[in-house]
PDB file of C-alpha atoms in Angstrom:
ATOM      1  CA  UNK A 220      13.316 -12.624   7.033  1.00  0.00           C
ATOM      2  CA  UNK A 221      13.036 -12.163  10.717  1.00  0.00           C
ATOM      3  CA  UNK A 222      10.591 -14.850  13.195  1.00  0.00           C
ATOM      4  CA  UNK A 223       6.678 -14.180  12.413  1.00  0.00           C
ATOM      5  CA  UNK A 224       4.703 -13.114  14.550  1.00  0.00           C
ATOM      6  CA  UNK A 225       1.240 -14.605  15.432  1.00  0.00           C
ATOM      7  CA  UNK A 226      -1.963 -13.039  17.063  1.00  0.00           C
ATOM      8  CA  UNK A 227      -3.038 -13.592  20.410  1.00  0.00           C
ATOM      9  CA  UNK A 228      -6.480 -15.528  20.260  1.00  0.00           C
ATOM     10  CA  UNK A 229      -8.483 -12.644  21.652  1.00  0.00           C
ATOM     11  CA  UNK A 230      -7.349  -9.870  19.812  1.00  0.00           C
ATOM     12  CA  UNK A 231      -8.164 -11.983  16.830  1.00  0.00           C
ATOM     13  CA  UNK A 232     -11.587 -11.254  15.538  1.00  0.00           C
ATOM     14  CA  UNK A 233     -14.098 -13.586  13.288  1.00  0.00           C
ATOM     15  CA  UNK A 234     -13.257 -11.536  10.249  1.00  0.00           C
ATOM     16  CA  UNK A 235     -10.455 -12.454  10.228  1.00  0.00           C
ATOM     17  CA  UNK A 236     -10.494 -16.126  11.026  1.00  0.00           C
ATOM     18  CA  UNK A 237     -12.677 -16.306   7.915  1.00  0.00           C
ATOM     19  CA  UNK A 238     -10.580 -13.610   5.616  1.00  0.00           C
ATOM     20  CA  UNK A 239      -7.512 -15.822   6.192  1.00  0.00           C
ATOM     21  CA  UNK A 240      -9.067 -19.265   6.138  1.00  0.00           C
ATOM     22  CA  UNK A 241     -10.270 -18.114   2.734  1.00  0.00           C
ATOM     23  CA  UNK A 242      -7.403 -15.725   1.065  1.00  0.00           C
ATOM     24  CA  UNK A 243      -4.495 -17.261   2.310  1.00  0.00           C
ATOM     25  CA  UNK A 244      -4.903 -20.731   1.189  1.00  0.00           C
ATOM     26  CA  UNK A 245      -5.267 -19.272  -2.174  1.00  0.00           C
ATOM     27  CA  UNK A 246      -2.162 -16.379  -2.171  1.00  0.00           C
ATOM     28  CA  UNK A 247      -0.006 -19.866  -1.164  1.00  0.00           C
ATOM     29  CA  UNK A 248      -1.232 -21.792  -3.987  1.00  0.00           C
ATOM     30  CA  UNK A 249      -0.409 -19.418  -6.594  1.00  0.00           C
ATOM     31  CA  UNK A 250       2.464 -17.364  -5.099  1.00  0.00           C
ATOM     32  CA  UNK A 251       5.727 -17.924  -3.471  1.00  0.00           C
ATOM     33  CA  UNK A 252       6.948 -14.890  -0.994  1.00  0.00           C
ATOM     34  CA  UNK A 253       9.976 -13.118  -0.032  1.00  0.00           C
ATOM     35  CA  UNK A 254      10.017 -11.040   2.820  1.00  0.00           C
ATOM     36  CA  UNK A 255      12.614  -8.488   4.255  1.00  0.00           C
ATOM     37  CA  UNK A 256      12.399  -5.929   7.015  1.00  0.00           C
ATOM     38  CA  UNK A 257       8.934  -7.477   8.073  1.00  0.00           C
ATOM     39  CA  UNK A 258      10.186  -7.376  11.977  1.00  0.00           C
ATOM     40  CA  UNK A 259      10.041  -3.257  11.358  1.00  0.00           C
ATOM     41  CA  UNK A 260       6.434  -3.267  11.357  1.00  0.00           C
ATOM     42  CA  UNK A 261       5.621  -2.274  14.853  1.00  0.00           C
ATOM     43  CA  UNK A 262       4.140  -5.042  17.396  1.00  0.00           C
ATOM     44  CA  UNK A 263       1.511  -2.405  18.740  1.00  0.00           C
ATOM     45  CA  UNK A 264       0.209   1.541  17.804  1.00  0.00           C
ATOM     46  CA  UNK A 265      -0.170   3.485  15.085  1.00  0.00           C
ATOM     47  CA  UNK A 266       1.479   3.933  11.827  1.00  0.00           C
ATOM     48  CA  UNK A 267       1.985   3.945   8.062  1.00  0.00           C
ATOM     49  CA  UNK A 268       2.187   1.588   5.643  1.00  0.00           C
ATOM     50  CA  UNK A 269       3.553   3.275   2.532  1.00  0.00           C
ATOM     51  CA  UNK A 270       3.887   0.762  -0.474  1.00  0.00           C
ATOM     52  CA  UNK A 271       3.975   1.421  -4.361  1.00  0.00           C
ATOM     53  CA  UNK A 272       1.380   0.260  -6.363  1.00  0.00           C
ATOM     54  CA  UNK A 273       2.011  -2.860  -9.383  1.00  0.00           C
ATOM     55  CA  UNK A 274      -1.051  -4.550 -10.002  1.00  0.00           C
ATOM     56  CA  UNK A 275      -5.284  -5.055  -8.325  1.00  0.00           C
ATOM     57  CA  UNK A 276      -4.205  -7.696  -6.270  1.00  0.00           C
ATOM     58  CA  UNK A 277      -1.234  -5.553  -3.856  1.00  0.00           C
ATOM     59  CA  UNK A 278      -4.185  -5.534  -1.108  1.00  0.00           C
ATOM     60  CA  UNK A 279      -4.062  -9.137  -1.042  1.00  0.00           C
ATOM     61  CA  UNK A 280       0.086  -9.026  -0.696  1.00  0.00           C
ATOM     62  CA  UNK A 281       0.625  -6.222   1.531  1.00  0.00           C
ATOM     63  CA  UNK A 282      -1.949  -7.667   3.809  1.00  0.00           C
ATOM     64  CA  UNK A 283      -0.267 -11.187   3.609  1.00  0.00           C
ATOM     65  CA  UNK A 284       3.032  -9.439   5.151  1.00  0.00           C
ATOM     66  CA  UNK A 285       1.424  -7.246   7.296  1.00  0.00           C
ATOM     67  CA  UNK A 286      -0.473 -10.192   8.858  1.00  0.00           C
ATOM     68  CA  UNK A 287       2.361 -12.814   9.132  1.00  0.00           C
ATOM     69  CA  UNK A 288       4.078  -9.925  11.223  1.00  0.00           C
ATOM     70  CA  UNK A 289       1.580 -10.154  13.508  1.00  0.00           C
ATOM     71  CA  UNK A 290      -0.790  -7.276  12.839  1.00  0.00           C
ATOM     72  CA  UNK A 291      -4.463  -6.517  11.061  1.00  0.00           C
ATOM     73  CA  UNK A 292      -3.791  -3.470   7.539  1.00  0.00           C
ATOM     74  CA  UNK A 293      -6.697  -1.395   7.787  1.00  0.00           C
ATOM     75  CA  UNK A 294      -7.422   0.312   4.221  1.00  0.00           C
ATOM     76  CA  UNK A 295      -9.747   3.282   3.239  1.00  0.00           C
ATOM     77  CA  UNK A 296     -12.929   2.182   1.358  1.00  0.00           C
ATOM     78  CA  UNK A 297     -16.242   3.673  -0.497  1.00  0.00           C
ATOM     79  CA  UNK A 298     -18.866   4.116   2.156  1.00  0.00           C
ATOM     80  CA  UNK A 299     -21.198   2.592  -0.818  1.00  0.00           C
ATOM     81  CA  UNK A 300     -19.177  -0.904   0.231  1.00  0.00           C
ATOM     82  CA  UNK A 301     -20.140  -0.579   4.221  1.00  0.00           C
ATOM     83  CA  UNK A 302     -24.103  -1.827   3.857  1.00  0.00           C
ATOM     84  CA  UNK A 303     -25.910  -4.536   4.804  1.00  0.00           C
ATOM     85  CA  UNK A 304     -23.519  -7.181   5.598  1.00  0.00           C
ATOM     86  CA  UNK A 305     -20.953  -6.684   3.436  1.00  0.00           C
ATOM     87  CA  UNK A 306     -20.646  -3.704   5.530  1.00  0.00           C
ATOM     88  CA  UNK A 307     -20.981  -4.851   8.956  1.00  0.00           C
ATOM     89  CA  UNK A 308     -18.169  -7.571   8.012  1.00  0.00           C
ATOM     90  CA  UNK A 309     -15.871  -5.141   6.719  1.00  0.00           C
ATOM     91  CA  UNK A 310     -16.297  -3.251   9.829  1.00  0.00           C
ATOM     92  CA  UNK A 311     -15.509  -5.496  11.807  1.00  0.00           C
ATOM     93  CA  UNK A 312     -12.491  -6.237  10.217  1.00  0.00           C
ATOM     94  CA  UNK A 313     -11.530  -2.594  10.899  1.00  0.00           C
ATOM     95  CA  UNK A 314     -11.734  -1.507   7.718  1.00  0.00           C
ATOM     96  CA  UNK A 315     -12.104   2.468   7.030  1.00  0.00           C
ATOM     97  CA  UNK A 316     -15.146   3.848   5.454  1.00  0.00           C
ATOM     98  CA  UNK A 317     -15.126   7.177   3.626  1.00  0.00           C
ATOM     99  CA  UNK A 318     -18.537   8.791   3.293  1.00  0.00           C
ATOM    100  CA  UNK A 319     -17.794  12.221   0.838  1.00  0.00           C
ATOM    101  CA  UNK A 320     -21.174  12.987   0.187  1.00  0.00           C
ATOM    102  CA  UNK A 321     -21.110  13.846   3.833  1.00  0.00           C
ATOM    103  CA  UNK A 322     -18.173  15.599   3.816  1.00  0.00           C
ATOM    104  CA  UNK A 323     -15.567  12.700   5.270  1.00  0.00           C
ATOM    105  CA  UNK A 324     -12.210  13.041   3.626  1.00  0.00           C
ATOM    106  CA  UNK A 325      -9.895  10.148   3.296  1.00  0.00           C
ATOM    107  CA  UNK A 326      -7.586  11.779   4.867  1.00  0.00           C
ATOM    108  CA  UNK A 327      -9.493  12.950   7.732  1.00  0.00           C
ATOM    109  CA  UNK A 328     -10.712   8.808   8.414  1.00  0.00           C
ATOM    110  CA  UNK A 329      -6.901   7.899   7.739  1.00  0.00           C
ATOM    111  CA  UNK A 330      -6.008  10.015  10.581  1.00  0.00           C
ATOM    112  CA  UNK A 331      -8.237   8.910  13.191  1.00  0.00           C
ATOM    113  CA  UNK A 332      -7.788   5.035  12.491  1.00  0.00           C
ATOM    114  CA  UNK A 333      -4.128   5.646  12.966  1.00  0.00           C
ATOM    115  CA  UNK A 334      -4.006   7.964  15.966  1.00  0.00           C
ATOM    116  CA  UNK A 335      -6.474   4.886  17.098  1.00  0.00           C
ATOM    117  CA  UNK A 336      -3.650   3.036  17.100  1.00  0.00           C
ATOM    118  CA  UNK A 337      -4.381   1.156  13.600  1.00  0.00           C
ATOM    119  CA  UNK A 338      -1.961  -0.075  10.915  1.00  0.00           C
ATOM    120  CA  UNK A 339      -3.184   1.925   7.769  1.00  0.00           C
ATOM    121  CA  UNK A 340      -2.046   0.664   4.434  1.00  0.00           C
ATOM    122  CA  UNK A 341      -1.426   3.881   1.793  1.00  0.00           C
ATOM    123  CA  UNK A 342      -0.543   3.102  -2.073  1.00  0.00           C
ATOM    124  CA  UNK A 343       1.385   6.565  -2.410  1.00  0.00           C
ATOM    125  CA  UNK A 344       1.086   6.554  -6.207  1.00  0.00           C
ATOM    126  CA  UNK A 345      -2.866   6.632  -6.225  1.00  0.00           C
ATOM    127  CA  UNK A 346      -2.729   3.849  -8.384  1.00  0.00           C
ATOM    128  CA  UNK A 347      -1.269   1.187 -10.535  1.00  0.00           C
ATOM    129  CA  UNK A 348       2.207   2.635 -11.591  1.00  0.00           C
ATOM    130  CA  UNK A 349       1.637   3.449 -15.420  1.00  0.00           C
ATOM    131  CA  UNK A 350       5.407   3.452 -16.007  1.00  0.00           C
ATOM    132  CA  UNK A 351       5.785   1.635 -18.848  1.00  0.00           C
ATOM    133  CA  UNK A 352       8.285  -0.541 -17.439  1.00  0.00           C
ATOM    134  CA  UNK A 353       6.622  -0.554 -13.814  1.00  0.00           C
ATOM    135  CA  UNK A 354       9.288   1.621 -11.486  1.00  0.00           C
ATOM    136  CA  UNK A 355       6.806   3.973  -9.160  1.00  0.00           C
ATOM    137  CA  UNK A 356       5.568   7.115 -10.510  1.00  0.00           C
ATOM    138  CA  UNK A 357       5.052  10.370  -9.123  1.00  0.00           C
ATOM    139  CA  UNK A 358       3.374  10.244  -5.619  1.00  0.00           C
ATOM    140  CA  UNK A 359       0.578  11.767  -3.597  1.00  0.00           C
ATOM    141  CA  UNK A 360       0.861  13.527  -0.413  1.00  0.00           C
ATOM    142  CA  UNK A 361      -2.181  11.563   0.985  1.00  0.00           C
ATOM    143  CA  UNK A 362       0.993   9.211   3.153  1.00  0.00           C
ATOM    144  CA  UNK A 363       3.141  12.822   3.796  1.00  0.00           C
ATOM    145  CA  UNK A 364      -0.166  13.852   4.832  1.00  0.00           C
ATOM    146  CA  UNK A 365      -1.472  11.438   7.392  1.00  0.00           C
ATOM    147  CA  UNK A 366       2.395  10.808   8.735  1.00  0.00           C
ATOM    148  CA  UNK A 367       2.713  14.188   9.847  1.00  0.00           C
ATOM    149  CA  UNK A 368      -0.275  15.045  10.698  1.00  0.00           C
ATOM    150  CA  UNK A 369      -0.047  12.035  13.534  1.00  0.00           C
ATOM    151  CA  UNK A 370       3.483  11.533  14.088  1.00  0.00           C
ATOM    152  CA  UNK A 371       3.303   8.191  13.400  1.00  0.00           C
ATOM    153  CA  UNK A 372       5.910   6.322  11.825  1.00  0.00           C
ATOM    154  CA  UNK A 373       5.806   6.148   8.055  1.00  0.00           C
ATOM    155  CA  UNK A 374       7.255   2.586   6.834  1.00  0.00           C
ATOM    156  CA  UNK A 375       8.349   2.819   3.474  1.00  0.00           C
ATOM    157  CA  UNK A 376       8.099  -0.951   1.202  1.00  0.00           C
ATOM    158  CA  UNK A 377       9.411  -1.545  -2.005  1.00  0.00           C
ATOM    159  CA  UNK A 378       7.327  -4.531  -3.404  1.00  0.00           C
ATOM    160  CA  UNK A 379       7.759  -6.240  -6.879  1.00  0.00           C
ATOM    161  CA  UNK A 380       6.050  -9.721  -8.579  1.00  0.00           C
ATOM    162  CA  UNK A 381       2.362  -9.240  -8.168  1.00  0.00           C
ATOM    163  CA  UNK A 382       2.187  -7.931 -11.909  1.00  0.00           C
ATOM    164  CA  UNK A 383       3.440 -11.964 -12.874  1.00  0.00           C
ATOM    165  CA  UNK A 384       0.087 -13.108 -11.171  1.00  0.00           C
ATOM    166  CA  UNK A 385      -2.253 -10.300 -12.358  1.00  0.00           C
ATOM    167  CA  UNK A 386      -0.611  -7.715 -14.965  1.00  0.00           C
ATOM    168  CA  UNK A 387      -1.700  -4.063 -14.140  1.00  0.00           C
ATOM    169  CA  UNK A 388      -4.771  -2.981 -15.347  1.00  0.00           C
ATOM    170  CA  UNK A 389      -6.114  -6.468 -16.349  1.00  0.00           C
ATOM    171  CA  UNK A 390      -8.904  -9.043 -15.103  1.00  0.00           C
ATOM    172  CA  UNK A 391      -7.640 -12.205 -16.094  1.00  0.00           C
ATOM    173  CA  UNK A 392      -4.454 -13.443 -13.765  1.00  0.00           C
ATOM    174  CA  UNK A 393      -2.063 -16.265 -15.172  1.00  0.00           C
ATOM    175  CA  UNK A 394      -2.164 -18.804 -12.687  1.00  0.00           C
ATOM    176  CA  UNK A 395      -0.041 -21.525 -14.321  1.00  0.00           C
ATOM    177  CA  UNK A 396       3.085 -21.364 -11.853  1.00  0.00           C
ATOM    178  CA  UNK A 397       3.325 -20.135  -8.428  1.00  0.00           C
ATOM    179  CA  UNK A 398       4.923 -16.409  -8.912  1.00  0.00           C
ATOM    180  CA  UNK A 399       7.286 -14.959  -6.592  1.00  0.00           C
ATOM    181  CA  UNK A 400       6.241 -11.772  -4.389  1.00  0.00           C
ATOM    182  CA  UNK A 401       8.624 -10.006  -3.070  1.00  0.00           C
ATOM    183  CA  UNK A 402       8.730  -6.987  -0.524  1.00  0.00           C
ATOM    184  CA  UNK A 403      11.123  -5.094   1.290  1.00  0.00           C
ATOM    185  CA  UNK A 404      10.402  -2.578   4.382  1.00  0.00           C
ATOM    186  CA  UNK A 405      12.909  -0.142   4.805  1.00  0.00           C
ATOM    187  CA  UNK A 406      13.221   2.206   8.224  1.00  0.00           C
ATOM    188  CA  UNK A 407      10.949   4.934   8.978  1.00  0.00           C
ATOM    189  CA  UNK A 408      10.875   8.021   6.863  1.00  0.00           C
ATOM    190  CA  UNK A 409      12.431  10.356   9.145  1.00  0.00           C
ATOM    191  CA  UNK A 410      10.006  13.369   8.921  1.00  0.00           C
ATOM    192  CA  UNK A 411      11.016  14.629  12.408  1.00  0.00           C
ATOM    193  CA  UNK A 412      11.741  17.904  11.156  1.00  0.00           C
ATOM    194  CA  UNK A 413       9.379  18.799   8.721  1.00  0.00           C
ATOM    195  CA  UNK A 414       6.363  18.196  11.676  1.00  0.00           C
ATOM    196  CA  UNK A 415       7.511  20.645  13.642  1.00  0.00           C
ATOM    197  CA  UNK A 416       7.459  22.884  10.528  1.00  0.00           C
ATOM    198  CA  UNK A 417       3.503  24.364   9.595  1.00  0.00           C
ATOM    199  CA  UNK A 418       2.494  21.757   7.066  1.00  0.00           C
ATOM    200  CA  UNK A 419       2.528  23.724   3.927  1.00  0.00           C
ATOM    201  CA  UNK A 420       2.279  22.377   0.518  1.00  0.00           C
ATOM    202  CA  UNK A 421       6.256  23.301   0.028  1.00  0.00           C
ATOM    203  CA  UNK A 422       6.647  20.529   3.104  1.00  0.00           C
ATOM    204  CA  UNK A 423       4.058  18.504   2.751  1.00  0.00           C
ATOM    205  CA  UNK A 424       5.438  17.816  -1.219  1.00  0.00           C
ATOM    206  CA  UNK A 425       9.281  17.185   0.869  1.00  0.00           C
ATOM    207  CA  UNK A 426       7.722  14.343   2.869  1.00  0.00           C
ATOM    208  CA  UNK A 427       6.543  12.841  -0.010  1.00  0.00           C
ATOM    209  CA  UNK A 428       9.611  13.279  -2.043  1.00  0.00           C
ATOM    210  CA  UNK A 429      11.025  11.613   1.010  1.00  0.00           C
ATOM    211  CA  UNK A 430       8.836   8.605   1.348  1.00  0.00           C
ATOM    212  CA  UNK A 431       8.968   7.904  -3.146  1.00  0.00           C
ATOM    213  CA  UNK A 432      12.510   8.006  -2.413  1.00  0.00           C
ATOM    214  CA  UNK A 433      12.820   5.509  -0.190  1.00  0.00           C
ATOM    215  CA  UNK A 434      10.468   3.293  -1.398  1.00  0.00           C
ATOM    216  CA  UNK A 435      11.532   3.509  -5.056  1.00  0.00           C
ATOM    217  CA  UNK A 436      15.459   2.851  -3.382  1.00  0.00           C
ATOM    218  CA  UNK A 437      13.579  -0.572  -2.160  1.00  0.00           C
ATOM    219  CA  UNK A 438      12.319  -1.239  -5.490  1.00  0.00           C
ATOM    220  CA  UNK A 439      15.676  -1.118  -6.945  1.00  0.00           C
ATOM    221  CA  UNK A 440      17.372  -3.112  -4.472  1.00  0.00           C
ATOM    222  CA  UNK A 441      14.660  -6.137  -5.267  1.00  0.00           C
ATOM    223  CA  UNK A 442      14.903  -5.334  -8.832  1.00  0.00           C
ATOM    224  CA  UNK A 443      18.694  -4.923  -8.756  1.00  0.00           C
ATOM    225  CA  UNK A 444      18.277  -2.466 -11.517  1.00  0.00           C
ATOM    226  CA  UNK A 445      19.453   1.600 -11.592  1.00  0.00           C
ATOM    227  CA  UNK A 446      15.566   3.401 -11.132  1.00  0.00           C
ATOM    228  CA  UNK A 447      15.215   6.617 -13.728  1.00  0.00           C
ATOM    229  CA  UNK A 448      16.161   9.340 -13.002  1.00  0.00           C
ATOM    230  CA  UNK A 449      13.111  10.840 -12.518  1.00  0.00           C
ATOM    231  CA  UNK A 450       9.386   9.535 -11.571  1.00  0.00           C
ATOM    232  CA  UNK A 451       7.009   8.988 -14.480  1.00  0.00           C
ATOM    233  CA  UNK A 452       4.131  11.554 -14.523  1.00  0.00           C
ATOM    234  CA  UNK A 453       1.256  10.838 -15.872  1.00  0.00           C
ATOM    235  CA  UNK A 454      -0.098  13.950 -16.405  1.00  0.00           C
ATOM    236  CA  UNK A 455       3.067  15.153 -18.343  1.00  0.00           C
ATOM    237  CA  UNK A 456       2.800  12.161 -20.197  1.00  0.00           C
ATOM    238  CA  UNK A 457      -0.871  12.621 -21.034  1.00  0.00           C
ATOM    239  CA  UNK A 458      -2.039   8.880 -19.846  1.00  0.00           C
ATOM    240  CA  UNK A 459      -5.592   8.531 -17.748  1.00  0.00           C
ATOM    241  CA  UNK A 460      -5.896   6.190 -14.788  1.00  0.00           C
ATOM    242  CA  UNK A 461      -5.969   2.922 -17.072  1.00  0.00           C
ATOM    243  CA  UNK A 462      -2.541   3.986 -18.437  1.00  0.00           C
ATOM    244  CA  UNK A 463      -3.884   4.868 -21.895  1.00  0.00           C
ATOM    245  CA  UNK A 464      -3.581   8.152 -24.062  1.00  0.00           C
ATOM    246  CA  UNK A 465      -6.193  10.798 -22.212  1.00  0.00           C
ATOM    247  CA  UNK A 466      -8.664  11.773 -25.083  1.00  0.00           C
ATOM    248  CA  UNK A 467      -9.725  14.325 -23.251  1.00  0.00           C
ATOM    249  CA  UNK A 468      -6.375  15.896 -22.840  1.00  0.00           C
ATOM    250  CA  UNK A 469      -4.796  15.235 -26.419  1.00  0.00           C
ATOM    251  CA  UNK A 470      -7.985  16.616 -27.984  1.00  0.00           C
ATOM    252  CA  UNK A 471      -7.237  20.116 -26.667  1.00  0.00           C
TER     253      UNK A 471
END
């Protein structure tokens, strides 16, 4: 598992004196955790986070690992969410707001916070897997993207038990029994020579290919199962982003 690594007091920050006292008392009582390859996760600078995506509470895991390895996950958020003091908290936490209505891209945010020297968390998928038996589906480039785009290191983490606490796409978790999360962070996704390259969509869709194949390689290591053969699609399979049949498409 590799020796955790703990903040100095300065570099600390309220936000997150009060995020932990608050979250991490309750992740313990309900969940028991497995780490490997946490000691990858660079000490200081920029980089990637790429993790796929099994049920609403993976922010909670991913930054439980991320943390106990000695450094704050930054994600992307709403601007809507950054008001009042909501908004000054979450700032201060050095979390990411994304304004589109004036033209801010994800993306373009995701960039900056990590050339900044941030950690930025990136569920490749999009969303919840909608595999029916939970391997990763098809990614986005949003991770390619942002990795070479910076040259930061991309880390890619196969993670698998949060589903047992809160089942994808539901609101009501089943507490009874501490369940077992599990994560694995592999090497970086060497994209050394596709950032040389101009970042067309031909190599930008090879970094991602990259990055869903190592993480989904993690997932079957935890799992110890054989992965299909090839990544669910949604949109071949006609599902919308709650994993049910899309009316609108099967209607045409």
């Amino acid at each position: 598992m590799g020796k955790y690594r703990k903040f100095q007091e300065d570099k600390l920050g309220w936000p997150w004196v009060v995020a932990v006292g608050i979250v991490k008392p309750v992740l313990l009582a309900t969940t028991k955790h497995q780490w490997e390859g946490g000691e990858k996760i660079p000490e200081s600078g920029g980089a990637v986070i790429a993790l796929n995506h099994v049920s609403e509470i993976d922010p909670f895991t991913a930054a439980h690992i991320v943390w106990d390895y000695g450094r704050r996950p930054s994600y992307l958020g709403k601007a809507s969410l950054f008001k009042g003091a909501l908004g000054k908290y979450l700032r201060a936490a050095g979390q990411i707001p994304v304004d589109r209505k004036a033209g801010a891209s994800a993306f373009d945010e995701a960039v900056k916070a990590v050339n900044a020297g941030s950690i930025v968390v990136v569920y490749v998928e999009g969303s919840i897997t909608k595999d029916p038996n939970g391997w990763p589906m098809r990614g986005k480039s949003g991770a390619a993207r942002i990795a070479l785009a910076t040259g930061a290191p991309v880390y890619p983490v196969g993670q698998w038990g949060a589903q047992d606490l809160l089942p994808a796409y539901s609101v009501k978790p089943h507490l009874i029994g501490r369940k077992m999360i599990q994560m694995k962070i592999g090497d970086p996704v060497d994209l050394k020579d596709l950032e040389v390259q101009e970042h067309t969509s031909a190599v930008v869709n090879q970094a991602t290919d990259r990055i869903m194949k190592a993480i989904v390689g993690l997932v079957a290591d935890i799992r110890e199962e054989e992965p299909p053969s090839e990544l669910f699609d949604p949109k071949k399979a006609g599902v919308n982003e709650t994993g049910n049949p899309d009316k609108k498409r099967n209607t045409k």
